[in-house]
Amino acid sequence: MKDKLDQLRQEFLQDLQQVHNQTTLHELELKFLSRKGALSKMLHSLKELDLSARQQFGKLANNLKIELQNKFTEKEATLNINQTHSQNIDPTLPGFNFPQGHFNPITLMQNKLEDLFTSLGFMVLDGPELESEYFNFTALNIPASHPARDMQDTFYIDYPNEHQEYDLLMRTQTSPMQIRAMQKYGAPLRAIIPGRCFRNEATDSRHEHTFYQLEGIVIDKKINFAHLKSFLEIVGQEMFGAKTKLRMRPKFFPFVEPGNNGEYTCFLCQGKGCRVCKYTGWLEIVGAGLVHPRVLEAGGIDPKIYSGLAFGFGLNRLAMLKYNIDDVRLFNSGDLRFLEQF
Ligand code: PHE
């Protein structure tokens, strides 16, 4: 029996040397390793031996089986490698250059401001784009009859809410999150809310129906205009350079009192006057003010104990100024020629 095993081994090794391609490899497999191959037959024939012989040779036969199978897989592997080489692959050619993704310039602005404000102890919150009239207007001190509702051309949603009221709309500003943040976290509070807003605009190079704002709110005891001024100054210097100056001019927003427009010295001409600042030396960047007592109340905060400040940046406008972009529609266009520049 041992001779038979040795013979089988010899025969296999001889045949193996002759294997140079897949066909002969397959023939070898059929002859020795398949179900009806020589090895199987040999293992079968062990049954005819008596118990002690079966134990002795069974072990040898099994070792042989493992050896032959290993040799076979080794051969198979070398054949595969050679085959790949012979398929005319030139491993010295340079690899493919996969294009890298780009951040939208609005995302770049948002990231920069998030870094700044988190370093000042602000939370970054997210809010719903599908809002209710209550949060978008009413709670922000803009009652139904107020003309300020007309200032923002709103996309109303023709679908009832869970109370069967038609009060859904696409948020026109991130300010409704002032109320939601106050209701959820109470006072004291420091949060920014970047996000997408929607207005029913006739689009042109300066108007877009879908745009981005970044809202900020701070509530605490004794918050006053000086705090607002200092936050806005920090933002201006971070975005446009250390020499940037801030000018605050009165502007009406129903949810702040007093309200103002924050303007920064034009970073292009340093305030001398140029095309970008329309020869005024100043860039209108941010709406801001001290939170109106009624808005604090709507947020569940007692205006006799706490006061607050709020501001809202248009991220599109910031990015347009920063990167000298002359058409607001490019941001949402998905045009790679535009995006790849950032
Ligand atoms: N929500 C205002 C706008 O869209 C901006 C603003 C935010 C003004 C916060 C004051 C305070 O124009």
Short mmCIF file of C-alpha atoms and ligand atoms in Angstrom, two decimals:
data_model
loop_
_atom_site.label_atom_id
_atom_site.label_comp_id
_atom_site.label_asym_id
_atom_site.label_seq_id
_atom_site.Cartn_x
_atom_site.Cartn_y
_atom_site.Cartn_z
CA MET A 1 0.00 0.00 0.00
CA LYS A 2 2.79 2.36 0.88
CA ASP A 3 4.36 1.71 -2.51
CA LYS A 4 1.10 2.54 -4.18
CA LEU A 5 0.94 5.87 -2.37
CA ASP A 6 4.55 6.69 -3.29
CA GLN A 7 3.88 5.80 -6.88
CA LEU A 8 0.84 8.01 -7.01
CA ARG A 9 2.90 10.86 -5.54
CA GLN A 10 5.68 10.40 -8.09
CA GLU A 11 3.24 10.29 -10.96
CA PHE A 12 1.49 13.45 -9.76
CA LEU A 13 4.79 15.35 -9.40
CA GLN A 14 5.90 14.31 -12.86
CA ASP A 15 2.62 15.41 -14.42
CA LEU A 16 2.72 18.63 -12.43
CA GLN A 17 6.02 19.55 -14.06
CA GLN A 18 4.38 19.31 -17.45
CA VAL A 19 1.61 21.74 -16.53
CA HIS A 20 2.11 25.10 -18.26
CA ASN A 21 -1.38 26.36 -18.89
CA GLN A 22 -4.96 26.15 -17.64
CA THR A 23 -5.85 23.21 -19.88
CA THR A 24 -3.11 20.93 -18.64
CA LEU A 25 -3.81 22.12 -15.09
CA HIS A 26 -7.42 21.06 -15.51
CA GLU A 27 -6.34 17.68 -16.91
CA LEU A 28 -4.14 17.17 -13.86
CA GLU A 29 -7.04 17.99 -11.58
CA LEU A 30 -9.29 15.51 -13.36
CA LYS A 31 -6.70 12.76 -13.31
CA PHE A 32 -5.70 13.01 -9.66
CA LEU A 33 -7.92 15.25 -7.58
CA SER A 34 -11.45 14.97 -8.97
CA ARG A 35 -14.16 12.77 -7.50
CA LYS A 36 -13.27 9.96 -9.86
CA GLY A 37 -9.52 10.72 -9.85
CA ALA A 38 -6.67 8.50 -8.75
CA LEU A 39 -6.51 9.89 -5.25
CA SER A 40 -10.20 9.25 -4.60
CA LYS A 41 -9.88 5.70 -5.85
CA MET A 42 -6.93 5.14 -3.60
CA LEU A 43 -8.79 6.46 -0.56
CA HIS A 44 -11.73 4.25 -1.47
CA SER A 45 -9.59 1.17 -1.67
CA LEU A 46 -8.53 1.71 1.94
CA LYS A 47 -11.93 0.36 2.95
CA GLU A 48 -10.88 -3.11 1.94
CA LEU A 49 -8.00 -3.20 4.43
CA ASP A 50 -8.35 -4.47 7.97
CA LEU A 51 -8.69 -2.01 10.82
CA SER A 52 -5.04 -1.57 11.87
CA ALA A 53 -3.80 -1.27 8.27
CA ARG A 54 -6.60 1.14 7.53
CA GLN A 55 -5.51 3.34 10.44
CA GLN A 56 -1.87 3.26 9.39
CA PHE A 57 -2.38 3.95 5.70
CA GLY A 58 -5.37 6.20 6.18
CA LYS A 59 -3.12 8.71 7.84
CA LEU A 60 -0.49 8.48 5.10
CA ALA A 61 -3.13 8.77 2.41
CA ASN A 62 -4.62 11.83 4.04
CA ASN A 63 -1.23 13.53 4.28
CA LEU A 64 -0.69 12.77 0.62
CA LYS A 65 -4.06 14.27 -0.23
CA ILE A 66 -3.16 17.51 1.56
CA GLU A 67 0.26 17.63 -0.09
CA LEU A 68 -1.13 17.15 -3.59
CA GLN A 69 -3.85 19.73 -3.08
CA ASN A 70 -1.33 22.30 -1.82
CA LYS A 71 0.97 21.68 -4.76
CA PHE A 72 -2.00 22.05 -7.08
CA THR A 73 -3.09 25.42 -5.62
CA GLU A 74 0.48 26.71 -5.74
CA LYS A 75 0.68 25.86 -9.40
CA GLU A 76 -2.71 27.40 -10.04
CA ALA A 77 -1.56 30.65 -8.40
CA THR A 78 1.66 30.94 -10.40
CA LEU A 79 -0.26 30.28 -13.60
CA ASN A 80 -2.70 33.08 -12.75
CA ILE A 81 0.09 35.56 -12.09
CA ASN A 82 1.86 34.67 -15.32
CA GLN A 83 -1.39 34.97 -17.16
CA THR A 84 -1.98 38.50 -15.89
CA HIS A 85 1.50 39.46 -17.00
CA SER A 86 0.96 37.95 -20.39
CA GLN A 87 -2.22 40.04 -20.91
CA ASN A 88 -0.04 43.00 -21.84
CA ILE A 89 -0.40 44.91 -18.62
CA ASP A 90 2.44 47.34 -18.24
CA PRO A 91 2.96 47.81 -14.50
CA THR A 92 5.30 50.73 -15.12
CA LEU A 93 2.53 52.92 -16.58
CA PRO A 94 1.38 55.76 -14.29
CA GLY A 95 -1.93 55.10 -12.50
CA PHE A 96 -5.28 56.67 -13.17
CA ASN A 97 -5.80 60.05 -11.59
CA PHE A 98 -9.15 59.97 -9.82
CA PRO A 99 -10.56 63.50 -9.56
CA GLN A 100 -10.98 64.77 -6.00
CA GLY A 101 -14.23 66.28 -4.81
CA HIS A 102 -14.55 69.98 -4.02
CA PHE A 103 -16.41 71.86 -1.35
CA ASN A 104 -18.95 74.32 -2.58
CA PRO A 105 -17.72 77.84 -1.68
CA ILE A 106 -20.80 78.21 0.54
CA THR A 107 -19.70 75.16 2.51
CA LEU A 108 -16.24 76.74 2.84
CA MET A 109 -17.81 79.89 4.31
CA GLN A 110 -20.02 77.85 6.60
CA ASN A 111 -17.09 75.74 7.86
CA LYS A 112 -15.03 78.84 8.55
CA LEU A 113 -17.83 80.46 10.53
CA GLU A 114 -18.63 77.24 12.40
CA ASP A 115 -14.98 77.00 13.46
CA LEU A 116 -15.00 80.59 14.63
CA PHE A 117 -18.26 80.38 16.57
CA THR A 118 -17.59 77.01 18.18
CA SER A 119 -14.30 78.50 19.42
CA LEU A 120 -16.44 81.22 21.04
CA GLY A 121 -18.58 78.64 22.83
CA PHE A 122 -21.54 78.47 20.41
CA MET A 123 -23.52 75.32 19.61
CA VAL A 124 -24.13 74.57 15.93
CA LEU A 125 -27.79 73.65 15.38
CA ASP A 126 -29.76 72.38 12.44
CA GLY A 127 -33.41 73.18 11.77
CA PRO A 128 -36.28 72.19 9.50
CA GLU A 129 -36.49 73.67 6.00
CA LEU A 130 -40.21 72.95 5.94
CA GLU A 131 -41.46 75.34 8.60
CA SER A 132 -44.77 76.57 9.94
CA GLU A 133 -46.03 80.12 9.60
CA TYR A 134 -45.94 80.25 13.36
CA PHE A 135 -42.16 79.79 13.70
CA ASN A 136 -41.21 81.57 10.49
CA PHE A 137 -43.38 84.66 11.12
CA THR A 138 -45.83 84.82 14.02
CA ALA A 139 -43.44 83.87 16.84
CA LEU A 140 -40.90 86.29 15.34
CA ASN A 141 -43.26 89.19 15.97
CA ILE A 142 -44.62 89.26 12.43
CA PRO A 143 -48.40 88.83 12.86
CA ALA A 144 -50.57 87.73 9.95
CA SER A 145 -51.53 91.23 8.87
CA HIS A 146 -48.00 92.63 9.10
CA PRO A 147 -46.57 94.03 5.85
CA ALA A 148 -43.21 92.44 6.68
CA ARG A 149 -44.69 89.14 5.48
CA ASP A 150 -44.81 90.64 2.02
CA MET A 151 -41.14 91.63 2.15
CA GLN A 152 -40.29 87.97 1.84
CA ASP A 153 -41.87 86.21 -1.12
CA THR A 154 -42.80 82.95 0.45
CA PHE A 155 -43.32 79.47 -0.96
CA TYR A 156 -46.46 78.29 0.81
CA ILE A 157 -47.15 74.58 0.88
CA ASP A 158 -50.50 73.40 -0.35
CA TYR A 159 -50.73 70.58 2.18
CA PRO A 160 -52.30 70.61 5.65
CA ASN A 161 -50.38 69.99 8.86
CA GLU A 162 -51.45 67.46 11.49
CA HIS A 163 -54.14 69.86 12.73
CA GLN A 164 -55.59 70.18 9.23
CA GLU A 165 -54.36 73.79 8.98
CA TYR A 166 -52.65 75.15 5.92
CA ASP A 167 -49.73 76.77 7.71
CA LEU A 168 -46.69 75.09 6.15
CA LEU A 169 -44.11 76.97 4.13
CA MET A 170 -40.47 76.71 3.06
CA ARG A 171 -38.57 78.77 5.62
CA THR A 172 -37.62 82.18 4.22
CA GLN A 173 -34.90 82.70 6.82
CA THR A 174 -33.04 80.79 9.53
CA SER A 175 -34.56 83.06 12.22
CA PRO A 176 -37.37 80.59 13.15
CA MET A 177 -34.58 78.58 14.75
CA GLN A 178 -34.16 81.39 17.30
CA ILE A 179 -37.53 80.34 18.72
CA ARG A 180 -36.92 76.61 18.46
CA ALA A 181 -33.48 76.94 20.12
CA MET A 182 -34.87 79.03 23.00
CA GLN A 183 -37.78 76.63 23.52
CA LYS A 184 -35.48 73.62 23.55
CA TYR A 185 -32.45 74.89 25.46
CA GLY A 186 -33.71 77.90 27.42
CA ALA A 187 -31.30 80.49 28.81
CA PRO A 188 -28.37 81.08 28.80
CA LEU A 189 -27.90 80.18 25.15
CA ARG A 190 -25.25 80.59 22.45
CA ALA A 191 -26.05 78.99 19.11
CA ILE A 192 -25.51 79.40 15.42
CA ILE A 193 -27.76 77.84 12.81
CA PRO A 194 -26.48 77.55 9.25
CA GLY A 195 -29.02 76.41 6.70
CA ARG A 196 -30.90 76.61 3.46
CA CYS A 197 -33.69 79.12 2.92
CA PHE A 198 -36.18 79.67 0.15
CA ARG A 199 -37.91 82.65 -1.40
CA ASN A 200 -40.11 82.94 -4.41
CA GLU A 201 -37.69 85.17 -6.31
CA ALA A 202 -37.51 85.94 -9.98
CA THR A 203 -33.93 84.76 -10.35
CA ASP A 204 -31.16 86.79 -11.88
CA SER A 205 -27.45 87.22 -11.19
CA ARG A 206 -28.21 88.67 -7.73
CA HIS A 207 -31.36 86.78 -6.74
CA GLU A 208 -31.81 83.09 -6.13
CA HIS A 209 -34.82 81.11 -4.84
CA THR A 210 -32.63 78.79 -2.76
CA PHE A 211 -29.88 80.30 -0.66
CA TYR A 212 -28.02 79.91 2.62
CA GLN A 213 -28.05 81.89 5.82
CA LEU A 214 -26.22 81.59 9.10
CA GLU A 215 -28.20 82.69 12.12
CA GLY A 216 -26.71 83.48 15.51
CA ILE A 217 -28.39 83.90 18.87
CA VAL A 218 -27.04 84.69 22.32
CA ILE A 219 -29.30 84.86 25.40
CA ASP A 220 -28.06 85.71 28.85
CA LYS A 221 -28.50 88.22 31.65
CA LYS A 222 -27.56 91.79 30.65
CA ILE A 223 -26.75 91.09 26.99
CA ASN A 224 -26.48 94.46 25.27
CA PHE A 225 -25.52 96.20 22.05
CA ALA A 226 -21.81 96.21 22.95
CA HIS A 227 -21.82 92.39 22.93
CA LEU A 228 -23.46 92.39 19.51
CA LYS A 229 -20.91 94.85 18.19
CA SER A 230 -17.99 92.82 19.46
CA PHE A 231 -19.28 89.53 17.98
CA LEU A 232 -19.83 91.20 14.60
CA GLU A 233 -16.38 92.78 14.71
CA ILE A 234 -14.75 89.43 15.38
CA VAL A 235 -16.57 87.91 12.41
CA GLY A 236 -15.51 90.74 10.08
CA GLN A 237 -11.89 90.50 11.09
CA GLU A 238 -11.90 86.72 10.72
CA MET A 239 -13.53 86.80 7.30
CA PHE A 240 -11.97 89.88 5.74
CA GLY A 241 -8.76 90.58 7.67
CA ALA A 242 -7.62 92.21 10.91
CA LYS A 243 -8.04 95.80 9.70
CA THR A 244 -11.73 95.37 8.85
CA LYS A 245 -13.99 97.95 10.48
CA LEU A 246 -17.66 97.56 11.35
CA ARG A 247 -20.39 100.14 10.83
CA MET A 248 -23.87 99.61 12.26
CA ARG A 249 -26.79 101.43 10.73
CA PRO A 250 -30.42 101.24 11.86
CA LYS A 251 -32.58 98.78 9.98
CA PHE A 252 -36.00 97.41 10.75
CA PHE A 253 -36.44 93.72 11.43
CA PRO A 254 -39.60 92.91 13.41
CA PHE A 255 -37.86 90.38 15.68
CA VAL A 256 -35.12 92.67 16.98
CA GLU A 257 -35.21 96.04 18.73
CA PRO A 258 -33.13 98.01 17.98
CA GLY A 259 -32.30 96.42 14.65
CA ASN A 260 -29.41 97.22 12.41
CA ASN A 261 -27.47 96.40 9.31
CA GLY A 262 -23.85 95.49 9.91
CA GLU A 263 -21.50 96.79 7.24
CA TYR A 264 -17.79 96.06 6.89
CA THR A 265 -15.09 98.13 5.21
CA CYS A 266 -14.68 96.81 1.69
CA PHE A 267 -11.84 94.26 1.73
CA LEU A 268 -10.99 95.01 -1.89
CA CYS A 269 -10.40 98.76 -1.67
CA GLN A 270 -9.95 99.01 2.12
CA GLY A 271 -12.81 101.50 2.24
CA LYS A 272 -11.60 103.81 -0.52
CA GLY A 273 -14.46 102.93 -2.85
CA CYS A 274 -14.54 100.50 -5.77
CA ARG A 275 -16.89 98.58 -8.03
CA VAL A 276 -17.53 95.81 -5.46
CA CYS A 277 -18.69 98.23 -2.74
CA LYS A 278 -20.41 100.46 -5.31
CA TYR A 279 -17.95 103.25 -4.40
CA THR A 280 -19.26 103.54 -0.84
CA GLY A 281 -16.30 101.83 0.87
CA TRP A 282 -18.73 99.64 2.85
CA LEU A 283 -20.24 96.19 2.30
CA GLU A 284 -23.67 95.39 3.74
CA ILE A 285 -23.23 91.92 5.22
CA VAL A 286 -25.35 91.12 8.23
CA GLY A 287 -28.77 91.81 9.71
CA ALA A 288 -28.68 92.01 13.49
CA GLY A 289 -30.13 93.46 16.67
CA LEU A 290 -31.22 92.81 20.22
CA VAL A 291 -33.89 90.15 20.49
CA HIS A 292 -37.36 91.69 20.79
CA PRO A 293 -39.03 90.99 24.19
CA ARG A 294 -42.00 89.38 22.44
CA VAL A 295 -39.64 86.99 20.67
CA LEU A 296 -38.03 86.06 24.00
CA GLU A 297 -41.52 85.38 25.36
CA ALA A 298 -42.39 83.19 22.39
CA GLY A 299 -39.19 81.26 23.15
CA GLY A 300 -40.34 80.76 26.75
CA ILE A 301 -37.77 83.15 28.20
CA ASP A 302 -38.60 85.92 30.67
CA PRO A 303 -37.57 89.27 29.13
CA LYS A 304 -37.43 90.82 32.60
CA ILE A 305 -34.54 88.52 33.53
CA TYR A 306 -32.82 87.84 30.23
CA SER A 307 -31.95 89.76 27.11
CA GLY A 308 -30.42 88.58 23.86
CA LEU A 309 -28.79 89.42 20.58
CA ALA A 310 -29.32 87.88 17.15
CA PHE A 311 -27.73 88.18 13.74
CA GLY A 312 -28.12 86.62 10.30
CA PHE A 313 -25.53 86.37 7.54
CA GLY A 314 -26.28 85.54 3.93
CA LEU A 315 -23.68 82.91 3.12
CA ASN A 316 -24.13 83.32 -0.64
CA ARG A 317 -23.32 86.98 -0.43
CA LEU A 318 -20.30 86.33 1.80
CA ALA A 319 -18.94 83.75 -0.65
CA MET A 320 -19.62 86.03 -3.63
CA LEU A 321 -17.61 88.81 -2.05
CA LYS A 322 -14.83 86.60 -0.80
CA TYR A 323 -14.29 84.74 -4.08
CA ASN A 324 -15.36 87.48 -6.48
CA ILE A 325 -18.30 85.49 -7.85
CA ASP A 326 -20.57 87.57 -10.06
CA ASP A 327 -23.61 85.31 -10.45
CA VAL A 328 -25.47 83.86 -7.45
CA ARG A 329 -27.02 81.15 -9.63
CA LEU A 330 -23.65 79.42 -9.98
CA PHE A 331 -23.82 78.05 -6.41
CA ASN A 332 -26.68 75.66 -7.11
CA SER A 333 -25.83 75.03 -10.74
CA GLY A 334 -23.74 71.91 -10.14
CA ASP A 335 -21.44 73.20 -12.87
CA LEU A 336 -18.06 71.52 -12.35
CA ARG A 337 -16.21 74.28 -14.21
CA PHE A 338 -17.35 76.56 -11.38
CA LEU A 339 -16.92 74.14 -8.48
CA GLU A 340 -13.45 72.94 -9.46
CA GLN A 341 -12.05 76.41 -8.88
CA PHE A 342 -12.34 76.09 -5.10
N1 PHE B 1 -33.57 86.99 9.15
C1 PHE B 1 -33.12 88.26 8.64
C2 PHE B 1 -33.16 88.22 7.11
O1 PHE B 1 -33.36 87.18 6.55
C3 PHE B 1 -31.73 88.59 9.11
C4 PHE B 1 -31.65 88.86 10.60
C5 PHE B 1 -31.36 87.82 11.48
C6 PHE B 1 -31.87 90.11 11.10
C7 PHE B 1 -31.29 88.06 12.84
C8 PHE B 1 -31.80 90.37 12.46
C9 PHE B 1 -31.49 89.34 13.31
O2 PHE B 1 -33.01 89.23 6.46
#
